[in-house]
Every structure is written in structure tokens, then in C-alpha cells.
Coordinates of C-alpha atoms and ligand atoms in Angstrom, one line a residue:
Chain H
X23 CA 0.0 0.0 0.0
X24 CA 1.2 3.5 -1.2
X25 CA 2.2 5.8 2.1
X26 CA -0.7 8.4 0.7
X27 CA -3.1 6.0 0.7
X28 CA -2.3 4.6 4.2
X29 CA -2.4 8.3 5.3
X30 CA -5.8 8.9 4.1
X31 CA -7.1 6.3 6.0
X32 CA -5.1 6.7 9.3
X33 CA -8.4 7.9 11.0
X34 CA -10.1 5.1 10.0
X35 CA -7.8 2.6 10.5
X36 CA -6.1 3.9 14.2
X37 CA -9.9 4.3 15.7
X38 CA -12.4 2.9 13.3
X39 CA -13.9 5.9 12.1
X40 CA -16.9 4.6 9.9
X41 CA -19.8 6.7 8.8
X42 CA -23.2 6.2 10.1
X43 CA -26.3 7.4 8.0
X44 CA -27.7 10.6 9.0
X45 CA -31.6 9.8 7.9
X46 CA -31.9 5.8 9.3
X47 CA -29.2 5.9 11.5
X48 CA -27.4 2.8 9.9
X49 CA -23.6 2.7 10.8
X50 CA -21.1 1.2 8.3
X51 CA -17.3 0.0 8.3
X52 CA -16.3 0.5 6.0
X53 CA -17.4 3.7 5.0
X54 CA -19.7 3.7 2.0
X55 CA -21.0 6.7 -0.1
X56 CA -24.7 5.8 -0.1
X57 CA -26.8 4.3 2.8
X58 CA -27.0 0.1 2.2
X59 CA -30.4 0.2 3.9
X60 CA -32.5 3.5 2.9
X61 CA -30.2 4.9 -0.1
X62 CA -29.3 8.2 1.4
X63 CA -26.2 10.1 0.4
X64 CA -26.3 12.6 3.8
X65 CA -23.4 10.1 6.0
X66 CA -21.6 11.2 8.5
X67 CA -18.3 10.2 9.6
X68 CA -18.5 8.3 13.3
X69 CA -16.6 5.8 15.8
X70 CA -17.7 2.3 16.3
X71 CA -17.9 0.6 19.0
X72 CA -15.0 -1.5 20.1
X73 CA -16.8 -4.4 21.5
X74 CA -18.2 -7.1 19.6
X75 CA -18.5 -11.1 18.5
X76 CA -16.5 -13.6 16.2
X77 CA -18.7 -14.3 13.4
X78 CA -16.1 -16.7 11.6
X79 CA -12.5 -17.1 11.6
X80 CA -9.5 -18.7 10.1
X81 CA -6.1 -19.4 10.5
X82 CA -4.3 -18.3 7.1
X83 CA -0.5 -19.8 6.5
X84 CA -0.1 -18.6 3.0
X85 CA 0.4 -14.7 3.7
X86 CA 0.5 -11.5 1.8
X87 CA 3.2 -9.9 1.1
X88 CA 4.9 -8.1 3.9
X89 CA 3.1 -10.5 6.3
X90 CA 5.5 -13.2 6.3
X91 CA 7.1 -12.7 9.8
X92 CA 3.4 -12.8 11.3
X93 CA 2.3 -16.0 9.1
X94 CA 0.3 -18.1 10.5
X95 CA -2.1 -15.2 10.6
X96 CA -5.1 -15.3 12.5
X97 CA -8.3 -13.6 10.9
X98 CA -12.0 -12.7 12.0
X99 CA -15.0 -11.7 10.8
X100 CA -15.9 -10.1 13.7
X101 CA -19.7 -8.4 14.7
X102 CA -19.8 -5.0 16.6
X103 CA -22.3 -3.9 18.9
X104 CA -24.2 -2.4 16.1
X105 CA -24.0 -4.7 14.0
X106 CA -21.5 -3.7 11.5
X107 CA -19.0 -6.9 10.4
X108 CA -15.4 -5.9 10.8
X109 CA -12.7 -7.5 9.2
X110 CA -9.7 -7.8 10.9
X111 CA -6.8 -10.0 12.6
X112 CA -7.1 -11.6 15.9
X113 CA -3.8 -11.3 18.2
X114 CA -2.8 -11.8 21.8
X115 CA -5.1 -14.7 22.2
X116 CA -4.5 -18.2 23.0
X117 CA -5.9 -20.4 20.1
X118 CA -8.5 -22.7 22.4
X119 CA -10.0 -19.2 22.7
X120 CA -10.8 -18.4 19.3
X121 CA -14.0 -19.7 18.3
X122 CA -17.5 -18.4 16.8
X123 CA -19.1 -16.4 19.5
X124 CA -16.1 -15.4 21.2
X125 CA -16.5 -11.7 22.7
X126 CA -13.8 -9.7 21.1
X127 CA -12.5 -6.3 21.2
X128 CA -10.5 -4.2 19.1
X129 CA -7.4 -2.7 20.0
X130 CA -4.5 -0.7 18.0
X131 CA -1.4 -2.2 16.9
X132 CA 1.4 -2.5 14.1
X133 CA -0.1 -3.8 10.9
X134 CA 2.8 -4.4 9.4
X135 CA 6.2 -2.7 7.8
X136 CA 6.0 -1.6 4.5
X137 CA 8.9 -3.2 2.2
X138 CA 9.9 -0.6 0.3
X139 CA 9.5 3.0 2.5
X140 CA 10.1 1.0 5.9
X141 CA 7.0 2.7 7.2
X142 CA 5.2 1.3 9.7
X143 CA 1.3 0.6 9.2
X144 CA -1.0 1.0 12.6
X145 CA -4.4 0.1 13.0
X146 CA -7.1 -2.2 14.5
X147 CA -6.8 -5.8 15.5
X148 CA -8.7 -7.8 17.6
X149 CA -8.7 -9.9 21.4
X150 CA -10.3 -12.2 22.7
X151 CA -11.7 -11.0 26.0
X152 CA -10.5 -14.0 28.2
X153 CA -13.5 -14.7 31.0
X154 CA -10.9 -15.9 33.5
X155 CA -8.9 -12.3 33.1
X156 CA -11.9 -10.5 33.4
X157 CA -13.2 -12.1 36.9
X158 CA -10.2 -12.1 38.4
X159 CA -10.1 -7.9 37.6
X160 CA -13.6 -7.6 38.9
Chain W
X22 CA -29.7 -10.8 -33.3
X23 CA -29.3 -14.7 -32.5
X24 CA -25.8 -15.1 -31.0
X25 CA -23.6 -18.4 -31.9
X26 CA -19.9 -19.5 -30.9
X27 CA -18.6 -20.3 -34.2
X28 CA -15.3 -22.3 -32.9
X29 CA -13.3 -22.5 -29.9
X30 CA -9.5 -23.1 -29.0
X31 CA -7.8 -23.9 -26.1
X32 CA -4.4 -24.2 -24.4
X33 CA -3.2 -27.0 -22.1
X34 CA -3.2 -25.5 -18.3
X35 CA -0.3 -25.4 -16.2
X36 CA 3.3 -24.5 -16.3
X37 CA 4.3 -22.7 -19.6
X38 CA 7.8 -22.0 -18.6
X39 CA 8.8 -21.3 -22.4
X40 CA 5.3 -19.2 -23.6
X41 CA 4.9 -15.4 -22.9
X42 CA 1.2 -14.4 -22.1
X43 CA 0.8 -13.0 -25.6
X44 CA 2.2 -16.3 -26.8
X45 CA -0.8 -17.9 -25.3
X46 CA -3.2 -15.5 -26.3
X47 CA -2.1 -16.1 -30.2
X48 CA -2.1 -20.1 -29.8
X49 CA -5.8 -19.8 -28.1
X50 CA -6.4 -17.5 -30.8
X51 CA -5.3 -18.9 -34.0
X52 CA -7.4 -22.2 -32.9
X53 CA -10.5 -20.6 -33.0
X54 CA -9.6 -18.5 -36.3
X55 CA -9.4 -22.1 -38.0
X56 CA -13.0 -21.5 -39.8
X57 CA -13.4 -19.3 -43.1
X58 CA -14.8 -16.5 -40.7
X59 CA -12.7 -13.6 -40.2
X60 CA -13.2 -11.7 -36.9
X61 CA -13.8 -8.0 -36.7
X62 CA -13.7 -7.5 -33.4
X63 CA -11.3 -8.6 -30.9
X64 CA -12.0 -8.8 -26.8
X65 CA -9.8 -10.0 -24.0
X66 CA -10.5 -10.8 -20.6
X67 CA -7.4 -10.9 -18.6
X68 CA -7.1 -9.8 -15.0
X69 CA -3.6 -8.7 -13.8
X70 CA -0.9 -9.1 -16.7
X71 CA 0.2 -5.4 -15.3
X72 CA 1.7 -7.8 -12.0
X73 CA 2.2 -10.5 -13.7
X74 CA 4.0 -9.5 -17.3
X75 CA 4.5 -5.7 -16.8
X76 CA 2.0 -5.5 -20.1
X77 CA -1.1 -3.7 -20.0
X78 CA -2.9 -2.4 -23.6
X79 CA -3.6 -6.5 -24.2
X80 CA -6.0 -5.6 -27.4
X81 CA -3.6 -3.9 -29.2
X82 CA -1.0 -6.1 -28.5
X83 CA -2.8 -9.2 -29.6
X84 CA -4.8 -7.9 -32.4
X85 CA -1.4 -6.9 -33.9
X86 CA 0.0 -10.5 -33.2
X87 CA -2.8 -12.2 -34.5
X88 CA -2.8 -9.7 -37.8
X89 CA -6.1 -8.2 -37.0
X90 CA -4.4 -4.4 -37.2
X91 CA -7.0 -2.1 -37.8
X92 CA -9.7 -3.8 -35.6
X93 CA -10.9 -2.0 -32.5
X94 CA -9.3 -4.6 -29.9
X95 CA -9.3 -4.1 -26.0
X96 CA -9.0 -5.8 -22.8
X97 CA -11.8 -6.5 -20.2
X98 CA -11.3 -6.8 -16.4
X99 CA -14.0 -8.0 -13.7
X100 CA -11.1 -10.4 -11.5
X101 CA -12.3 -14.3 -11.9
X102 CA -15.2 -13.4 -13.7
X103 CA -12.6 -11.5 -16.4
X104 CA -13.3 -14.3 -19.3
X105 CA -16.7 -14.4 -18.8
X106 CA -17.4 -10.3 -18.6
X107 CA -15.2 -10.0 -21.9
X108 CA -17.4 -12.9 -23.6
X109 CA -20.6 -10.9 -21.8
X110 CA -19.3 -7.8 -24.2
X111 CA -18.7 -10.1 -27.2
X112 CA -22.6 -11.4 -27.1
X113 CA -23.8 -7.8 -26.9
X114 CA -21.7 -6.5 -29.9
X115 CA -23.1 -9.0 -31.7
X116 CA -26.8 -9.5 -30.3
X117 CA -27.1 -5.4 -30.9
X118 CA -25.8 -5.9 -34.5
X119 CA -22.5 -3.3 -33.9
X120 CA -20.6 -6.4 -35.0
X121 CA -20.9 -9.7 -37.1
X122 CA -17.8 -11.6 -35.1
X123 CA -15.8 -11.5 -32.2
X124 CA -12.9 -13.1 -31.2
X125 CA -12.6 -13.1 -27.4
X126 CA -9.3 -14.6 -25.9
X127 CA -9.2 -15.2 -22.4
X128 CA -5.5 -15.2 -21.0
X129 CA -3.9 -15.3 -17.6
X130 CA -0.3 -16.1 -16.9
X131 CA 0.3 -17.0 -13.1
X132 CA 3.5 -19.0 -13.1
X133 CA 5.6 -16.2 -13.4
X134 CA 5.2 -14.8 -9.9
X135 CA 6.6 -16.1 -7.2
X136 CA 3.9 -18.1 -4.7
X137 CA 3.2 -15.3 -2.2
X138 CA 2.5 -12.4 -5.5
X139 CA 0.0 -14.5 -7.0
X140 CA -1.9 -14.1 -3.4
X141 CA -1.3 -10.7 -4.0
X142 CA -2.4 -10.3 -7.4
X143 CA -5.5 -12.4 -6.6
X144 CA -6.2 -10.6 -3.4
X145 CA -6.2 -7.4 -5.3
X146 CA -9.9 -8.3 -6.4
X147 CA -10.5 -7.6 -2.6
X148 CA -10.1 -4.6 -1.3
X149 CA -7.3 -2.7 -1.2
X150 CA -8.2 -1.0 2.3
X151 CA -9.8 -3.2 4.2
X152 CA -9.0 -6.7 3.1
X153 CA -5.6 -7.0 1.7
X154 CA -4.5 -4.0 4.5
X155 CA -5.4 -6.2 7.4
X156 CA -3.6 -9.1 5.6
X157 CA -6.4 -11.1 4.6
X158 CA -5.5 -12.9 1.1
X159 CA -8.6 -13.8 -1.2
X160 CA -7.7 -17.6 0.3
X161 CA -8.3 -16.1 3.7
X162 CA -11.7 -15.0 3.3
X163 CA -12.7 -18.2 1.6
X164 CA -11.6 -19.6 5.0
X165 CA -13.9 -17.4 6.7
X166 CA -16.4 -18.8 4.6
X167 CA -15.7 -22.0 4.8
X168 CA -16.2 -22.2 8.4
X169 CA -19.3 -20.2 9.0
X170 CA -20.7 -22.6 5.8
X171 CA -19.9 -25.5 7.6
X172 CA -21.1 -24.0 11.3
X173 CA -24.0 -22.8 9.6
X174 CA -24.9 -26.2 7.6
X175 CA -23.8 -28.7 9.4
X176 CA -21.6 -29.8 6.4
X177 CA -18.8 -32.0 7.3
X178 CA -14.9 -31.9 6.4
X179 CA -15.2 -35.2 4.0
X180 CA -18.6 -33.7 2.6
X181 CA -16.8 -30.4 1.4
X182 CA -14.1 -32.6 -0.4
X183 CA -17.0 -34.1 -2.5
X184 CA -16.9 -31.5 -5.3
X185 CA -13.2 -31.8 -5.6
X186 CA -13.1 -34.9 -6.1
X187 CA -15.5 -34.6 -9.1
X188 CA -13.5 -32.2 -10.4
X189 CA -10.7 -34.4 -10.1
X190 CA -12.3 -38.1 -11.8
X191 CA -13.5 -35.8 -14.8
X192 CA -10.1 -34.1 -15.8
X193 CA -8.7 -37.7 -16.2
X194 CA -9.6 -37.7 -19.5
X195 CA -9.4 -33.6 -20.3
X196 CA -6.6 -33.1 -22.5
X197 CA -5.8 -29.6 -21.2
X198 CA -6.7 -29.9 -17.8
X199 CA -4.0 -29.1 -15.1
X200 CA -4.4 -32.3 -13.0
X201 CA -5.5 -35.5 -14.6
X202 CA -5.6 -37.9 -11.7
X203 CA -8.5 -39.3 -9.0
X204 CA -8.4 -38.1 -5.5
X205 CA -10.3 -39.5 -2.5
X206 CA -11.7 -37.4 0.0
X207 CA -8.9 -38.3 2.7
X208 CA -6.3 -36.4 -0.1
X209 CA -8.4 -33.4 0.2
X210 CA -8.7 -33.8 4.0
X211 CA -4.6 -34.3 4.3
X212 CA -3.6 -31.9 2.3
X213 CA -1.7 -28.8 3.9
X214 CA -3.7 -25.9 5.5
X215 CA -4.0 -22.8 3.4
X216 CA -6.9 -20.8 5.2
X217 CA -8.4 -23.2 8.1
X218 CA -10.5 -25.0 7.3
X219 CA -9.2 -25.2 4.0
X220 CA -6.7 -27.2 2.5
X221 CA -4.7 -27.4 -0.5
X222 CA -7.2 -29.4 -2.5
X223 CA -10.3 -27.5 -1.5
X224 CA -8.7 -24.5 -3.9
X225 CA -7.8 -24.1 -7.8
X226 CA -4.6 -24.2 -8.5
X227 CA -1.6 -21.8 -10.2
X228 CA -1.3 -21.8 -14.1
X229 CA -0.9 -20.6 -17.0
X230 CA -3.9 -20.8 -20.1
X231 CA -5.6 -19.0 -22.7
X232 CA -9.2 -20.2 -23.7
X233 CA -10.7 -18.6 -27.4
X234 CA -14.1 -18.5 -28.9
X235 CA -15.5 -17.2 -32.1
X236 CA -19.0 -15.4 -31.6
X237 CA -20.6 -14.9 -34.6
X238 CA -24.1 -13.3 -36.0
X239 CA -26.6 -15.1 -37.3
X240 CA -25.8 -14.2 -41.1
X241 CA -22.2 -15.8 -40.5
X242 CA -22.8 -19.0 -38.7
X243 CA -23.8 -21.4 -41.8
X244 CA -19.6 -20.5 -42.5
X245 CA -19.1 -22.6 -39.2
X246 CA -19.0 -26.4 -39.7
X247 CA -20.2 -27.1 -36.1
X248 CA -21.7 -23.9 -33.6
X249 CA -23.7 -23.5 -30.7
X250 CA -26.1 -20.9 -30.0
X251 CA -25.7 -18.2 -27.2
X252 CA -28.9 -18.1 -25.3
X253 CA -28.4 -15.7 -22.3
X254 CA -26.0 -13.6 -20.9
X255 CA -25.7 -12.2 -17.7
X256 CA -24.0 -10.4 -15.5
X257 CA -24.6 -9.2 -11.9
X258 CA -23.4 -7.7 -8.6
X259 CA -23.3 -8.2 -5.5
X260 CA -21.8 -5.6 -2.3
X261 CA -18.0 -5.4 -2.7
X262 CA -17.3 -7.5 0.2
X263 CA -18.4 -10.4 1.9
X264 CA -18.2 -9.0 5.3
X265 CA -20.6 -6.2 4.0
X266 CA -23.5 -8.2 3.2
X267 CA -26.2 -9.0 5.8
X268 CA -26.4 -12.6 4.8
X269 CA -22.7 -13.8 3.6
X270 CA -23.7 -17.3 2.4
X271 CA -26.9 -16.2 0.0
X272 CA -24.5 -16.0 -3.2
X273 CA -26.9 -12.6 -4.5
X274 CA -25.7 -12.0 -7.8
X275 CA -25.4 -16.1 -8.7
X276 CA -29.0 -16.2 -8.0
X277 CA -30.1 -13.3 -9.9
X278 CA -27.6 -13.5 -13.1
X279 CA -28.9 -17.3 -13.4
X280 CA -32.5 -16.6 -12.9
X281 CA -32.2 -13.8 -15.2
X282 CA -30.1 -15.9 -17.6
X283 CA -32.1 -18.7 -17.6
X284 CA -35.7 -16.6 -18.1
X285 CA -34.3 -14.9 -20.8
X286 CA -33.3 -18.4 -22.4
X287 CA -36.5 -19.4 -21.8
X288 CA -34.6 -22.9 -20.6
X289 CA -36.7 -24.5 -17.6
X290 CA -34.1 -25.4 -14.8
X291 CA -35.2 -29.5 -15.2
X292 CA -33.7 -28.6 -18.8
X293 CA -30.2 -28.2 -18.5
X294 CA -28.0 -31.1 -19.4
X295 CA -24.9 -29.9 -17.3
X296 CA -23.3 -27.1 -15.9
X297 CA -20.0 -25.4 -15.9
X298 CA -19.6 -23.9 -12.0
X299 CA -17.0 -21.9 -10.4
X300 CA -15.4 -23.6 -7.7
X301 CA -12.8 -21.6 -6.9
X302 CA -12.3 -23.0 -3.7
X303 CA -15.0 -25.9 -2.7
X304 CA -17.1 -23.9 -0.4
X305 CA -17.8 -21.7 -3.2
X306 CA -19.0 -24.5 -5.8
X307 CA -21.1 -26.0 -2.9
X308 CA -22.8 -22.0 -2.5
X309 CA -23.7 -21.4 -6.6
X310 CA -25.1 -25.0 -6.7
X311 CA -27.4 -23.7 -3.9
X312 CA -28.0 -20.0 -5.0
X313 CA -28.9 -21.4 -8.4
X314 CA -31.2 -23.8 -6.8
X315 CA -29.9 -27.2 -7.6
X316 CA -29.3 -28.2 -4.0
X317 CA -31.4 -27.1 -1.2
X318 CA -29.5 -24.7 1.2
X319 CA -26.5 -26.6 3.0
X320 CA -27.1 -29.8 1.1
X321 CA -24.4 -29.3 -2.1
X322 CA -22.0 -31.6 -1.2
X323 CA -23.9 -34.3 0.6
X324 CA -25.5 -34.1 -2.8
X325 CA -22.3 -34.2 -4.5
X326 CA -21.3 -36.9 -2.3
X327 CA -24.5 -39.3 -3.5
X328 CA -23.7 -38.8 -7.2
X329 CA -25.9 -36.0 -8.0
X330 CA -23.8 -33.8 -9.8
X331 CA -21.2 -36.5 -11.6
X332 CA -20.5 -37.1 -15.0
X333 CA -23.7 -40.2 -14.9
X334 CA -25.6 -37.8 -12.4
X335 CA -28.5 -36.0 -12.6
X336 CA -26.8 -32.6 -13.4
X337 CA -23.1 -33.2 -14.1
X338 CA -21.2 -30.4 -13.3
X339 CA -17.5 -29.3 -14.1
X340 CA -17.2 -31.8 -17.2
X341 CA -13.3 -31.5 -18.0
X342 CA -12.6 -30.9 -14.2
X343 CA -14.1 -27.4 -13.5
X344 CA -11.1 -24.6 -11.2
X345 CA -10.2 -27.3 -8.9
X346 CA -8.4 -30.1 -11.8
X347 CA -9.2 -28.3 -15.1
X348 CA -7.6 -25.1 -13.8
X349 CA -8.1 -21.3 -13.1
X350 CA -5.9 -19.5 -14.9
X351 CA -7.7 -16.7 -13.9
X352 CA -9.2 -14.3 -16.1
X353 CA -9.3 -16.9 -19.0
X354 CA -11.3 -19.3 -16.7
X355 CA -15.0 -17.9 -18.1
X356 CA -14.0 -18.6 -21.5
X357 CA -12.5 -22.2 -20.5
X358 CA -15.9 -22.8 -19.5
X359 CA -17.8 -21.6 -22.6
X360 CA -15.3 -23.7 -24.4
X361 CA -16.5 -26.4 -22.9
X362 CA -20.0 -26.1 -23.0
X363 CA -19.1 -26.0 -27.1
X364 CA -17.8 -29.3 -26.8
X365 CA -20.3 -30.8 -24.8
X366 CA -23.0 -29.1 -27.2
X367 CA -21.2 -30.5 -30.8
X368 CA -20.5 -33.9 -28.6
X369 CA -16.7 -33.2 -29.4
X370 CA -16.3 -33.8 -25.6
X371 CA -15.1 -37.2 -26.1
X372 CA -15.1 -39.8 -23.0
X373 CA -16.5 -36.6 -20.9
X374 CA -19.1 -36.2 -23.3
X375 CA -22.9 -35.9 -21.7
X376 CA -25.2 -37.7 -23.3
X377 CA -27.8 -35.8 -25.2
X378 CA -26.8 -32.6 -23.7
X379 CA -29.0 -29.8 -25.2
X380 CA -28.2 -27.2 -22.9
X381 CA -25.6 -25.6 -20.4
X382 CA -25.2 -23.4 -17.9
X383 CA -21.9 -21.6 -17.2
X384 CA -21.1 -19.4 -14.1
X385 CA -18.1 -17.6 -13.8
X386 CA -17.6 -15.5 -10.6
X387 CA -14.8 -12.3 -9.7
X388 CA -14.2 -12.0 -6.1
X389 CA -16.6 -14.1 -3.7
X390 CA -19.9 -13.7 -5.9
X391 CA -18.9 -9.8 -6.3
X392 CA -19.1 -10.0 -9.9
X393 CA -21.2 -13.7 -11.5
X394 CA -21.8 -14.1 -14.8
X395 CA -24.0 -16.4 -16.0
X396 CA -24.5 -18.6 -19.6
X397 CA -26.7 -20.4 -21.2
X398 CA -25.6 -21.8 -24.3
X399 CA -27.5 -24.9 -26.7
X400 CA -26.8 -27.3 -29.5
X401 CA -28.1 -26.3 -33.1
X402 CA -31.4 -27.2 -33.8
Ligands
ZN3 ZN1 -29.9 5.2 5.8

């Protein structure tokens, strides 16, 4: 990915700024430039909510390039809180843990360095909220 | 306008170590330029020779190599569904009456990137943004649909493996077809992991092919010793990405372009002698044979598994192998298919040949049902 078109995104892609639908209050991620469910154009850009479920997931060993080092690469269709579907990786979580259903949340980290510029991408990826962790912190 | 395919050619599939793409193109070509009919029109469907061959402006290129200077030639691009869109534009030129023949060459030349570029080149019929940023390959989200199919459905591992390895016991006796050997569902099941929970035998493989076809008017078809008639055509889409749809395993634009396609063939679905599907990966064969309504919803491959949809079946599918054994070279797939379908409808088709076949259906998908375009093509009367 060209560094200008990482840059353009870095809003969307460091806090998950999606747009939500001015008229029917739909929310979408990613943005889109007419409203899916009532066909407005009036969108507005807004956050989404962190907090969702796994809707699917895989565990992909033949990566992209510039993923190597990461490979094998866990992935996630993941469900928000308002229901918009996220695509995204799933780190920091021990494999028993990831299954459909799972309560996930996203947080920020490195995507990945770029090959040629040495820049390194940001944005969302995903835990799994681990019960046990979450009892014992109350 | 009636619409006919006038003659077909075809390259082997696989590793063409020695042949450029355009040397491809001209060997597809030149097959189907056998007949006494000269083409005035020249289309290709080709998805990513700019990665793969550093060669974009394809029409021009092959028009000039085939010696059709002069004629307005140029290159159409929908991803997977590249062959099929270009052969989509052909029909209409000639259905509208803007043109009397059209050679379309489908062409895609895979072998020349290294393993991990042909995920990229495939992935870029993804999105750029959201899917290839996070690192998810076009494998990867096959994987994701894999699992919620098989959650959803109930579908077992050795169930999935049923459509490869009908793909597989047809291409034994395919002459171009990538891999001409029988698999059991344990090879599919062993194979290495690509994108949990599918393996290395679940998806089409890398290589190299160019499929041609001659589509002709109505005035020019008695020229053509043996032809097939164009019935339908059609094209739809579907929201960019899978995780954008409200209902990822409905398959919306395979269920409206073959409705369409077949209404506007006026070809009853009981009528159809075989069809052509794209099974990219398996999960997506087992999806199209339930958008188009031959399998109820999460029964494809248990109905793939009972013998349904083999070469003696009910409805054979994939006759010379379909993506899994025939091979995907991508963007000339669509064209492989309609190639096919002309065999089976002359009964050129040799030991794969359906008997009586009268009429067939081809679908040709870009992305995960993003683009599907649908065919129905049938024998002379
Ligand atoms: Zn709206």
C-alpha cells in the first residue's frame, strides 16, 4: 500500500472511524457513499464501538506480502455492537480461545512494515476477552 | 440478433515456462480463427498481466500479433469473472448488431510470480483498504467462509471434499486440464492448511492458459461447420465484500444472473444437461449449486457426495474438471468454461461427453460472488 493512501485512511484505521447514515441511522465500516439500507447520500463520519463477537474465523498460513514474519495469521469476521461486520486479525489470544461467538475487542497495533519506505502501518486488530482475566479484575 | 460461438480453441493448463502471455493469447487465438470466418472484433478478458508481465494495452498487442491491425481490440477486467465479462461484451456487440464476429481470448499467466504475489495479485480483487490492508489474502476470506458454511450447515470436512473430487475423476480424461488424476476425500482432507479449514485441494490451482471462442451473428454462422447458440448472458453484482453483506452465504448476484439468464433463455431449470460452475475454492461450488437452486441450502456436497452432480448424475457439473483439476488460470477461466459447454453441445467432448446434452449453464464469478456471470448456451437445432 502506497504511504498516501495509508495516510488517508489513518483515522479510519487507528480508531475505526466509519460513517453512520444521517436519515436511518445505519452505521457502516467500511465507510460507503450511499446508505445500504435507505439509499441516502447525507453520512456522517463516526466511531464504532470497540466491543463485539466472532462471526467466523480462520487461520491463514499462505500470507500476503509483507506478512511473512506474522504468518500463520489469525483472521476474524468479527460483529460490533451495532451490528456492522469488521474484518480484521485476531492477536494476543490463545488459540482454544478463538471460536464463533467469542467476545472480542478491538485494539490498536502494528499492521505491518511496508517493504519498500520502511514505514510502519498502525491500526485495528482484535482480542479475545478471556472470561478468567476479566473475573479475576472484577 | 441470435448469438452463436462459431469455434473454440484452447491451451493445455499449467506451467508454460517457455510461452509469454501473448504467446498464449495467439495459440488460443489462432485455434479458434481455424473457420473461413474472419473476426472483426477482438476482446480479451485478462485480470492482472500489469503484475504479472508488466504488459497492460492487451487488445492492441494481440490484435497486432494475430494480424487483426486495424480492428478495434481491447481488454476487459472483472477479477475471476474477467473471461466471462469480456465474452458478456462479445454477445452484446453481436446481439445489438454493432458487429458480425468476435474473437474473445481469455488469458492469464500465473506462473511467473513467485507463490506469495499470486496471493497478492489475486487478493487485489478484494479490497485494497480493508482486506488486503489487514492481511487477509482472497484464500483467507474463503476460509472465513468455509467455516461459517460448515457452522451454519452442518456440512462435514469429508462432505466439502465431495466437489473436488469430481472435479478431479472428470479431468482424467481432459486433455488440457492441469491435473489429470482421481483423489479421494482423505487427499483433500490431508492436504496442507491454506486458510483453516481449508486445505490445498479445497482450492484451484496456479497456471498458466488462454481459452478462445469465435461469436458470430446469425448471417455468418452457416460458414461454421459445427456452432452453438448463445442463449443468455448475464452479469450481476453483488456488495464489494463479503463481510458487507447482511447474509454472507446467500450468493446474490449467482441467483439473480442465473435466474435472469435462464428466463431470458426461456430454458426450464429441469432442462439443462450440465453445468460449468466456479469452484474456486470448494465452499464456493457447494454456495452457486445452492444459489442457483440445484441443492437445497446446505445440502451441495452431501448431494455431490450421493452422485448427483457427476459425469452419470443427474446434473453433471464441471465436465473436463471445473477450477479445482481443469484449472483457473484466472481471467481466461470464463472462456474455459464456454469452451467447454461448445464441446459438450457439438459432442466433441469425447469420454466426458454428456449424453444428449441440449443445454448448459456456465457461471463464472470475480471475487466471492462480487461479480457472477451467468451462460446459457445450446446445441443447433
Ligand atoms: Zn440510511
Amino acid at each position: 500500500m502506497m504511504a498516501i493512501q495509508y495516510w488517508r485512511n489513518k483515522d479510519r484505521y487507528y480508531r475505526l472511524i466509519g460513517v453512520s447514515c444521517t436519515r436511518c441511522g445505519r452505521d457502516f465500516f467500511p465507510p460507503v457513499y450511499r446508505c445500504r439500507k435507505c439509499g441516502s447520500e447525507e453520512l456522517k463520519d463516526k466511531e464504532m464501538p470497540k466491543e463485539g463477537k466472532i462471526v467466523t474465523f480462520t487461520r491463514l498460513y499462505e500470507t500476503l506480502p509483507g506478512f511473512e514474519t506474522q504468518a500463520p495469521l489469525n483472521l476474524a469476521i468479527v460483529e460490533l455492537k451495532n451490528g456492522v461486520k469488521v474484518l480484521g486479525q485476531v492477536v494476543d489470544t490463545p488459540e482454544e480461545l478463538l471460536k464463533i461467538g467469542a467476545h472480542v475487542r478491538a485494539v490498536f497495533r502494528r499492521i505491518r512494515v511496508d517493504g519498500e519506505s520502511g514505514q510502519i502501518l498502525y491500526g485495528y486488530k482484535f482480542v479475545v476477552e478471556h472470561v478468567d482475566a476479566r473475573r479475576e479484575t472484577g | 440478433m441470435r448469438v452463436f460461438v462459431a469455434s473454440v480453441g484452447l491451451t493445455k493448463i499449467g506451467d508454460h515456462w517457455n510461452k509469454s502471455l501473448v504467446d498464449l493469447a495467439v495459440e488460443a487465438g489462432r485455434k479458434a480463427l481455424s473457420s473461413k470466418i474472419e473476426p472483426d472484433y477482438l476482446i480479451i478478458g485478462n485480470m492482472f498481466s500489469s503484475l504479472a508481465a508488466s504488459q497492460e494495452h492487451l487488445g492492441a498487442l494481440v490484435a497486432d500479433s494475430l494480424g487483426l491491425k486495424g480492428k478495434p481490440a481491447f481488454k476487459v477486467e472483472a477479477a475471476c469473472a474477467s473471461g466471462a465479462t469480456a465474452f458478456h461484451t462479445a454477445y452484446n456487440l453481436v446481439k445489438s448488431g454493432a458487429s458480425e464476429s468476435v474473437l474473445v481470448i481469455g488469458v492469464e499467466k500465473m506462473r511467473d510470480l513467485e507463490p506469495e504475489y499470486v496471493s497478492q495479485a489475486l487478493a487485489m480483487a478484494e479490497s485494497a483498504e480493508y482486506t488486503q490492508f489487514v492481511g487477509a489474502s482472497f484464500a483467507a476470506l474463503n476460509g472465513l467462509l468455509a467455516r461459517l458454511y460448515m457452522h451454519e450447515t452442518g456440512t462435514t470436512r469429508d462432505e466439502l471434499s465431495s466437489i473436488p473430487v469430481i472435479d478431479h475423476k472428470n479431468a482424467v480424461s481432459a486433455w488440457h486440464a492441469q491435473f489429470r488424476k482421481e483423489i479421494t476425500p482423505e487427499v483433500v482432507s490431508r492436504s496442507s492448511i491454506v486458510a483453516d479449514p481449508l486445505r490445498l485441494f479445497d482450492c484451484a490451482p496456479v497456471g498458466d492458459g488462454a481459452a478462445a471462442a469465435l461469436v458470430v451473428s446469425e448471417r455468418l454462422v452457416s460458414e461454421a461447420s459445427k456452432f452453438v447458440e448463445v442463449l443468455s448472458s448475464s452479469v450481476c453484482t453483488n456488495n464489494f465484500s463479503i463481510y458487507e453483506r447482511d447474509d454472507m452465504l446467500s450468493f446474490s448476484s449467482t441467483r439473480e444472473a442465473f435466474e435472469k439468464a435462464i428466463s431470458t433463455a426461456s430454458v426450464p431449470k429441469g432442462k439443462i444437461s450440465f453445468a460449468e460452475i466456479h469452484d474456486a475454492f470448494s465452499v464456493t461450488g457447494a454456495i452457486s449449486l445452492e444459489a442457483m437452486g440445484f441443492s437445497k441450502k446446505g445440502f451441495a456436497c452431501k448431494d455431490a457426495a450421493e452422485g448427483k452432480y457427476s459425469l452419470n448424475g443427474e446434473l453433471p457439473i464441471n465436465t473436463f474438471g471445473g477450477l479445482k483439476a481443469r484449472g483457473h488460470p484466472v481471467g481466461a477461466t470464463g472462456i474455459y468454461q464456454i469452451a467447454e459447454a461448445y464441446l459438450q453441445l457439438t459432442e466433441q467432448a469425447g469420454e466426458n461427453q454428456v449424453k444428449g446434452a441440449r443445454y448448459g449453464v456456465t457461471q463464472n464469478m470475480g471475487g466471492i460472488d462480487t461479480t457472477t456471470v451467468v451462460h446459457v448456451l445450446g446445441s443447433a437445432e
